[in-house]
Tab-separated table of C-alpha atoms (C1' of nucleotides) in Angstrom:
chain	number	residue	atom	x	y	z
A	25	MET	CA	177.251	101.812	74.750
A	26	SER	CA	178.715	105.215	75.409
A	27	ASN	CA	176.564	108.164	74.592
A	28	PRO	CA	177.918	111.711	74.665
A	29	ASP	CA	174.518	113.025	75.692
A	30	ALA	CA	174.009	110.381	78.339
A	31	THR	CA	171.387	111.361	80.852
A	32	THR	CA	171.760	108.879	83.646
A	33	PRO	CA	170.818	110.357	87.009
A	34	ALA	CA	174.474	110.521	88.035
A	35	HIS	CA	175.444	112.403	84.907
A	36	ALA	CA	172.552	114.809	85.258
A	37	ALA	CA	173.405	115.523	88.866
A	38	ARG	CA	177.024	116.137	88.044
A	39	ARG	CA	176.086	118.473	85.222
A	40	ALA	CA	173.679	120.381	87.451
A	41	LEU	CA	176.358	120.785	90.110
A	42	THR	CA	178.866	122.005	87.548
A	43	GLN	CA	176.413	124.671	86.477
A	44	ARG	CA	175.642	125.601	90.040
A	45	LEU	CA	179.312	126.185	90.798
A	46	HIS	CA	179.640	128.189	87.615
A	47	ARG	CA	176.679	130.346	88.560
A	48	HIS	CA	178.467	131.163	91.804
A	49	GLY	CA	181.624	132.103	89.988
A	50	ILE	CA	183.481	128.954	90.950
A	51	LEU	CA	185.596	127.154	88.391
A	52	PRO	CA	184.413	123.560	88.626
A	53	THR	CA	187.611	121.577	88.888
A	54	PRO	CA	187.449	117.836	89.614
A	55	GLN	CA	188.389	118.283	93.274
A	56	ARG	CA	185.853	121.027	93.819
A	57	LEU	CA	183.162	118.945	92.187
A	58	GLU	CA	183.983	115.950	94.372
A	59	ILE	CA	183.934	117.995	97.551
A	60	ALA	CA	180.804	119.926	96.648
A	61	ALA	CA	178.984	116.791	95.534
A	62	MET	CA	179.740	115.042	98.786
A	63	LEU	CA	178.861	118.017	101.002
A	64	LEU	CA	175.750	119.158	99.209
A	65	ALA	CA	174.286	115.675	98.842
A	66	GLU	CA	172.538	116.092	102.192
A	67	ALA	CA	172.405	118.498	105.124
A	68	GLN	CA	175.401	117.766	107.326
A	69	HIS	CA	177.946	119.349	109.629
A	70	LEU	CA	181.503	118.332	108.953
A	71	SER	CA	184.850	119.622	110.054
A	72	ALA	CA	187.590	120.152	107.479
A	73	ASP	CA	189.205	117.044	108.801
A	74	GLN	CA	186.068	114.976	108.366
A	75	VAL	CA	185.690	116.247	104.808
A	76	MET	CA	189.265	115.230	104.057
A	77	GLU	CA	188.697	111.814	105.554
A	78	LYS	CA	185.484	111.234	103.658
A	79	MET	CA	187.144	112.234	100.383
A	80	LEU	CA	190.028	109.861	100.871
A	81	ARG	CA	187.706	107.064	101.893
A	82	CYS	CA	185.788	107.592	98.632
A	83	GLY	CA	189.001	107.246	96.723
A	84	ALA	CA	189.108	110.903	95.670
A	85	VAL	CA	192.485	112.526	95.185
A	86	VAL	CA	192.664	115.746	97.193
A	87	SER	CA	195.160	117.463	99.391
A	88	LYS	CA	194.477	119.126	102.726
A	89	ALA	CA	195.251	122.521	101.254
A	90	THR	CA	192.711	122.024	98.498
A	91	VAL	CA	190.080	120.932	100.991
A	92	TYR	CA	190.602	124.122	102.991
A	93	ASN	CA	190.714	126.254	99.862
A	94	THR	CA	187.528	124.742	98.532
A	95	LEU	CA	185.642	124.948	101.807
A	96	GLY	CA	186.657	128.586	102.156
A	97	LEU	CA	185.549	129.306	98.618
A	98	LEU	CA	182.190	127.573	99.051
A	99	VAL	CA	181.580	129.562	102.225
A	100	GLU	CA	182.564	132.820	100.556
A	101	ARG	CA	180.184	132.116	97.674
A	102	GLY	CA	177.304	131.183	99.935
A	103	LEU	CA	177.058	127.481	99.149
A	104	LEU	CA	178.184	126.512	102.617
A	105	ARG	CA	177.915	128.019	106.065
A	106	GLN	CA	180.794	128.013	108.499
A	107	VAL	CA	179.881	127.474	112.129
A	108	SER	CA	182.217	128.209	115.033
A	109	VAL	CA	180.946	126.615	118.182
A	110	ASP	CA	184.156	125.639	119.731
A	111	SER	CA	187.301	127.654	119.382
A	112	SER	CA	189.293	124.670	118.283
A	113	LYS	CA	187.697	123.865	114.969
A	114	SER	CA	185.129	124.968	112.423
A	115	PHE	CA	182.158	123.075	111.116
A	116	TYR	CA	180.900	123.443	107.584
A	117	ASP	CA	177.126	123.270	107.297
A	118	SER	CA	175.596	122.350	103.968
A	119	ASN	CA	172.211	123.732	105.028
A	120	THR	CA	172.379	127.393	104.046
A	121	ARG	CA	168.813	128.336	104.867
A	122	PRO	CA	168.521	130.392	108.070
A	123	HIS	CA	168.505	128.122	111.082
A	124	HIS	CA	170.194	127.623	114.416
A	125	HIS	CA	172.101	124.849	116.151
A	126	PHE	CA	172.214	122.553	119.094
A	127	TYR	CA	175.778	121.882	120.062
A	128	ASN	CA	176.290	118.831	122.199
A	129	VAL	CA	179.225	119.770	124.381
A	130	ASP	CA	179.759	116.187	125.467
A	131	ASP	CA	180.206	114.596	122.081
A	132	GLY	CA	180.974	117.595	119.864
A	133	THR	CA	177.904	117.024	117.714
A	134	LEU	CA	176.015	119.732	115.885
A	135	THR	CA	172.288	119.491	115.093
A	136	ASP	CA	170.064	121.830	113.127
A	137	VAL	CA	167.346	123.755	114.898
A	138	GLU	CA	164.615	125.119	112.696
A	139	ALA	CA	163.541	128.278	114.456
A	140	PRO	CA	162.000	130.527	111.878
A	141	HIS	CA	160.138	132.567	114.427
A	142	LEU	CA	162.858	133.596	116.808
A	143	CYS	CA	161.968	137.160	117.725
A	144	LEU	CA	164.579	139.365	116.202
A	145	ALA	CA	162.550	142.472	116.879
A	146	ASP	CA	163.873	142.749	120.389
A	147	LEU	CA	167.467	142.854	119.292
A	148	PRO	CA	169.009	146.289	119.165
A	149	PRO	CA	170.086	147.596	115.765
A	150	PRO	CA	173.738	147.331	114.784
A	151	PRO	CA	176.003	150.165	115.908
A	152	PRO	CA	176.274	153.192	113.599
A	153	GLY	CA	178.453	152.622	110.557
A	154	THR	CA	177.860	148.890	110.543
A	155	TYR	CA	175.268	146.498	109.176
A	156	ALA	CA	174.267	143.023	110.273
A	157	CYS	CA	175.655	140.331	108.018
A	158	GLY	CA	174.699	137.232	109.898
A	159	MET	CA	173.366	135.741	113.069
A	160	ASP	CA	174.489	132.629	114.853
A	161	VAL	CA	172.448	131.067	117.600
A	162	VAL	CA	173.984	128.107	119.358
A	163	LEU	CA	172.162	126.237	122.095
A	164	ARG	CA	174.624	124.285	124.146
A	165	ILE	CA	173.317	120.976	125.409
A	166	ARG	CA	174.725	118.176	127.520
A	167	HIS	CA	173.774	114.617	128.313
A	168	ARG	CA	171.459	114.566	131.279
A	169	LYS	CA	173.169	113.458	134.445
A	170	LEU	CA	171.853	110.108	135.621
B	30	MET	CA	202.365	154.502	158.804
B	31	SER	CA	201.690	150.831	158.137
B	32	ASN	CA	198.563	149.422	159.645
B	33	PRO	CA	197.856	145.682	159.573
B	34	ASP	CA	194.128	146.404	159.329
B	35	ALA	CA	194.573	149.006	156.640
B	36	THR	CA	191.375	149.657	154.730
B	37	THR	CA	192.464	151.662	151.730
B	38	PRO	CA	190.200	151.036	148.757
B	39	ALA	CA	192.896	148.978	147.058
B	40	HIS	CA	193.326	146.723	150.062
B	41	ALA	CA	189.611	146.289	150.500
B	42	ALA	CA	189.157	145.391	146.858
B	43	ARG	CA	191.935	142.842	146.957
B	44	ARG	CA	190.505	141.276	150.086
B	45	ALA	CA	187.048	141.098	148.529
B	46	LEU	CA	188.441	139.441	145.427
B	47	THR	CA	190.351	136.898	147.492
B	48	GLN	CA	187.139	135.953	149.238
B	49	ARG	CA	185.258	135.797	145.984
B	50	LEU	CA	187.746	133.340	144.535
B	51	HIS	CA	187.589	131.317	147.727
B	52	ARG	CA	183.817	131.200	147.571
B	53	HIS	CA	184.116	129.703	144.098
B	54	GLY	CA	186.550	127.086	145.272
B	55	ILE	CA	189.564	128.756	143.704
B	56	LEU	CA	192.799	128.937	145.636
B	57	PRO	CA	193.766	132.602	145.379
B	58	THR	CA	197.381	132.506	144.301
B	59	PRO	CA	199.151	135.739	143.374
B	60	GLN	CA	198.887	135.086	139.638
B	61	ARG	CA	195.207	134.214	139.824
B	62	LEU	CA	194.519	137.343	141.845
B	63	GLU	CA	196.347	139.508	139.332
B	64	ILE	CA	194.512	138.021	136.394
B	65	ALA	CA	191.119	138.059	138.059
B	66	ALA	CA	191.597	141.620	139.324
B	67	MET	CA	192.439	142.850	135.846
B	68	LEU	CA	189.640	140.975	134.097
B	69	LEU	CA	186.883	141.608	136.590
B	70	ALA	CA	187.672	145.308	137.007
B	71	GLU	CA	185.318	146.091	134.144
B	72	ALA	CA	183.256	144.329	131.491
B	73	GLN	CA	185.617	143.431	128.666
B	74	HIS	CA	186.307	140.856	126.001
B	75	LEU	CA	189.897	139.723	125.832
B	76	SER	CA	191.680	136.872	124.128
B	77	ALA	CA	194.159	134.787	126.087
B	78	ASP	CA	196.894	136.590	124.255
B	79	GLN	CA	195.567	139.990	125.197
B	80	VAL	CA	195.325	138.925	128.825
B	81	MET	CA	198.931	137.778	128.726
B	82	GLU	CA	200.020	141.030	127.143
B	83	LYS	CA	198.126	143.144	129.636
B	84	MET	CA	199.619	141.215	132.536
B	85	LEU	CA	203.146	141.668	131.297
B	86	ARG	CA	202.575	145.348	130.606
B	87	CYS	CA	201.415	145.761	134.208
B	88	GLY	CA	204.650	144.195	135.371
B	89	ALA	CA	202.956	141.012	136.614
B	90	VAL	CA	204.924	137.778	136.483
B	91	VAL	CA	202.883	135.080	134.710
B	92	SER	CA	203.503	132.406	132.162
B	93	LYS	CA	201.339	131.604	129.199
B	94	ALA	CA	200.419	128.234	130.691
B	95	THR	CA	199.212	129.879	133.888
B	96	VAL	CA	197.141	132.387	131.955
B	97	TYR	CA	195.405	129.547	130.121
B	98	ASN	CA	195.007	127.522	133.310
B	99	THR	CA	193.531	130.466	135.156
B	100	LEU	CA	191.180	131.510	132.389
B	101	GLY	CA	189.949	127.945	132.100
B	102	LEU	CA	189.411	127.753	135.829
B	103	LEU	CA	187.539	131.051	135.983
B	104	VAL	CA	185.284	129.908	133.159
B	105	GLU	CA	184.658	126.551	134.821
B	106	ARG	CA	183.728	128.262	138.068
B	107	GLY	CA	181.435	130.757	136.418
B	108	LEU	CA	183.411	133.936	136.976
B	109	LEU	CA	184.095	134.335	133.281
B	110	ARG	CA	182.324	133.410	130.092
B	111	GLN	CA	184.144	131.992	127.121
B	112	VAL	CA	182.927	133.145	123.721
B	113	SER	CA	183.830	131.433	120.451
B	114	VAL	CA	183.017	133.637	117.518
B	115	ASP	CA	185.853	132.789	115.287
B	116	SER	CA	187.365	129.367	115.114
B	117	SER	CA	190.852	130.659	115.630
B	118	LYS	CA	190.661	132.079	119.110
B	119	SER	CA	188.490	132.418	122.192
B	120	PHE	CA	187.385	135.533	123.939
B	121	TYR	CA	186.912	135.720	127.681
B	122	ASP	CA	184.006	137.895	128.715
B	123	SER	CA	183.970	139.316	132.226
B	124	ASN	CA	180.257	140.038	132.000
B	125	THR	CA	178.614	136.838	133.179
B	126	ARG	CA	175.034	138.019	133.188
B	127	PRO	CA	172.971	136.647	130.272
B	128	HIS	CA	173.573	138.729	127.188
B	129	HIS	CA	174.503	138.428	123.546
B	130	HIS	CA	177.188	139.809	121.271
B	131	PHE	CA	177.902	141.842	118.218
B	132	TYR	CA	180.977	140.517	116.487
B	133	ASN	CA	182.587	142.919	114.094
B	134	VAL	CA	183.994	140.675	111.400
B	135	ASP	CA	186.157	143.457	110.000
B	136	ASP	CA	188.100	144.330	113.115
B	137	GLY	CA	187.536	141.275	115.295
B	138	THR	CA	185.830	143.296	118.009
B	139	LEU	CA	183.200	141.938	120.374
B	140	THR	CA	180.478	144.115	121.894
B	141	ASP	CA	177.813	143.258	124.437
B	142	VAL	CA	174.185	143.238	123.405
B	143	GLU	CA	171.681	143.431	126.209
B	144	ALA	CA	168.708	141.470	124.943
B	145	PRO	CA	166.743	140.323	127.927
B	146	HIS	CA	163.590	139.784	125.949
B	147	LEU	CA	164.762	137.557	123.140
B	148	CYS	CA	161.907	135.108	122.650
B	149	LEU	CA	163.077	131.726	123.747
B	150	ALA	CA	159.583	130.290	123.659
B	151	ASP	CA	159.834	129.554	119.972
B	152	LEU	CA	162.899	127.453	120.307
B	153	PRO	CA	162.348	123.730	120.315
B	154	PRO	CA	163.217	121.830	123.479
B	155	PRO	CA	166.549	120.005	123.665
B	156	PRO	CA	166.618	116.461	122.274
B	157	PRO	CA	165.674	113.646	124.669
B	158	GLY	CA	168.385	112.734	127.141
B	159	THR	CA	169.949	116.188	127.032
B	160	TYR	CA	169.429	119.495	128.775
B	161	ALA	CA	170.269	123.032	127.689
B	162	CYS	CA	173.334	124.379	129.425
B	163	GLY	CA	173.857	127.634	127.615
B	164	MET	CA	172.908	129.788	124.694
B	165	ASP	CA	175.143	131.910	122.541
B	166	VAL	CA	173.778	134.490	120.174
B	167	VAL	CA	176.272	136.245	117.953
B	168	LEU	CA	175.247	138.967	115.528
B	169	ARG	CA	177.887	139.375	112.895
B	170	ILE	CA	178.341	142.933	111.733
B	171	ARG	CA	180.554	144.659	109.183
B	172	HIS	CA	181.548	148.215	108.408
B	173	ARG	CA	179.061	149.693	106.002
B	174	LYS	CA	180.402	149.880	102.471
B	175	LEU	CA	180.931	153.481	101.396
C	19	DT	C1'	198.941	130.693	76.013
C	20	DT	C1'	197.729	132.688	80.090
C	21	DA	C1'	195.686	132.472	84.293
C	22	DA	C1'	194.038	129.668	87.786
C	23	DT	C1'	194.406	125.465	90.630
C	24	DT	C1'	196.714	121.739	92.945
C	25	DG	C1'	199.767	119.370	96.160
C	26	DC	C1'	203.324	119.160	99.227
C	27	DA	C1'	205.772	120.584	103.023
C	28	DA	C1'	206.907	124.057	105.921
C	29	DA	C1'	205.163	127.865	108.574
C	30	DC	C1'	201.746	129.624	111.875
C	31	DA	C1'	198.771	130.502	115.778
C	32	DT	C1'	196.486	128.884	119.574
C	33	DT	C1'	196.044	125.853	123.188
C	34	DT	C1'	197.548	121.741	125.908
C	35	DT	C1'	200.762	118.846	128.345
C	36	DG	C1'	204.806	116.853	131.038
C	37	DC	C1'	207.513	117.658	134.532
C	38	DA	C1'	210.867	119.894	137.834
C	39	DG	C1'	210.772	123.224	141.268
C	40	DG	C1'	208.227	126.196	144.334
C	41	DT	C1'	204.204	127.600	147.114
C	42	DT	C1'	200.106	127.085	150.039
C	43	DC	C1'	197.514	125.237	153.727
D	3	DG	C1'	204.238	117.248	154.560
D	4	DA	C1'	200.846	116.607	151.150
D	5	DA	C1'	198.553	118.669	147.698
D	6	DC	C1'	198.439	122.055	144.676
D	7	DC	C1'	200.317	125.698	141.561
D	8	DT	C1'	203.764	127.675	138.371
D	9	DG	C1'	206.813	128.131	134.499
D	10	DC	C1'	209.247	126.463	130.814
D	11	DA	C1'	209.636	124.103	126.758
D	12	DA	C1'	207.878	120.706	123.873
D	13	DA	C1'	203.879	118.742	121.703
D	14	DA	C1'	199.439	118.756	119.698
D	15	DT	C1'	195.827	120.894	116.909
D	16	DG	C1'	193.795	123.254	113.190
D	17	DT	C1'	194.673	126.297	109.473
D	18	DT	C1'	197.451	129.013	106.142
D	19	DT	C1'	201.143	129.900	102.953
D	20	DG	C1'	205.012	129.596	99.401
D	21	DC	C1'	206.073	127.694	95.400
D	22	DA	C1'	206.850	124.466	91.572
D	23	DA	C1'	204.213	121.442	88.656
D	24	DT	C1'	199.778	120.747	86.534
D	25	DT	C1'	195.433	121.781	84.530
D	26	DA	C1'	191.601	124.585	82.666
D	27	DA	C1'	189.681	128.106	79.505
DNA sequence: TTAATTGCAAACATTTTGCAGGTTC
DNA sequence: GAACCTGCAAAATGTTTGCAATTAA
């Protein structure tokens, strides 16, 4: 029944993720694999708290500190993007391709905005001695008043 | 020496500010006047903490709670713009005309970017049932590596 | 074996809140 | 006098840190 070279889809995915973490210089510990697998499964915007919750609900064993450590590490290594829309908490975005966001002020929801053609040409160059290392565009939206 | 209708620049400015607060539906209490006078004197980006510090250094009598209350009120009434670049604290920007920001990740500094011609045409419209109520563009910059 | 990671709880920083006392209209 | 504002301290978040025990290479 058990095959050391098993190639079920689940096994293959887990192996691919392990290698991906390795390639980014991240030691693939069980907790990191769990968190990365959950986050990278689909494009989503979760707060640290929501990640924690989702992990516990899945029966994974992780501590808050490890969640924060891992999220920070994934951001640092470019596997995750951190979005600050509201000064109270951060969102972690598993879509790392360039894009922008709608932020619904009323319900605290974040939505991707594909805007590949936003004219950057009109933006002034960074001040002397500095270089641009990122751009965040947040469009605040609200429910229409009835 | 003392003239009830005195029109020294300082008096005139204070009177104008009082009226401005009134026009925005803000009861001009001494603390609010102090805070507004300091913030609106020039375009600047201060955190709540920096506002508090500056007030105390000027000999003004204000509590932390009042600083937060007042900043929140000024934002709500459109005299100040709140900018969230970093999930740990907010900046209060006394320039309320549309503009964007450079955020220096290395020293936590915020700088205005006048970008009146940023192409908004390419951005998709807000989702059904919502309307756009603001746009924040933050260009993250870092000191150039030597 | 040696270095890195984890978990827990305590520490932190920022912002909010409850309420008594004071101020404004 | 009624409503509103202020200050203090305590509470509520969200995030980080110190350190001993565990795990990975």
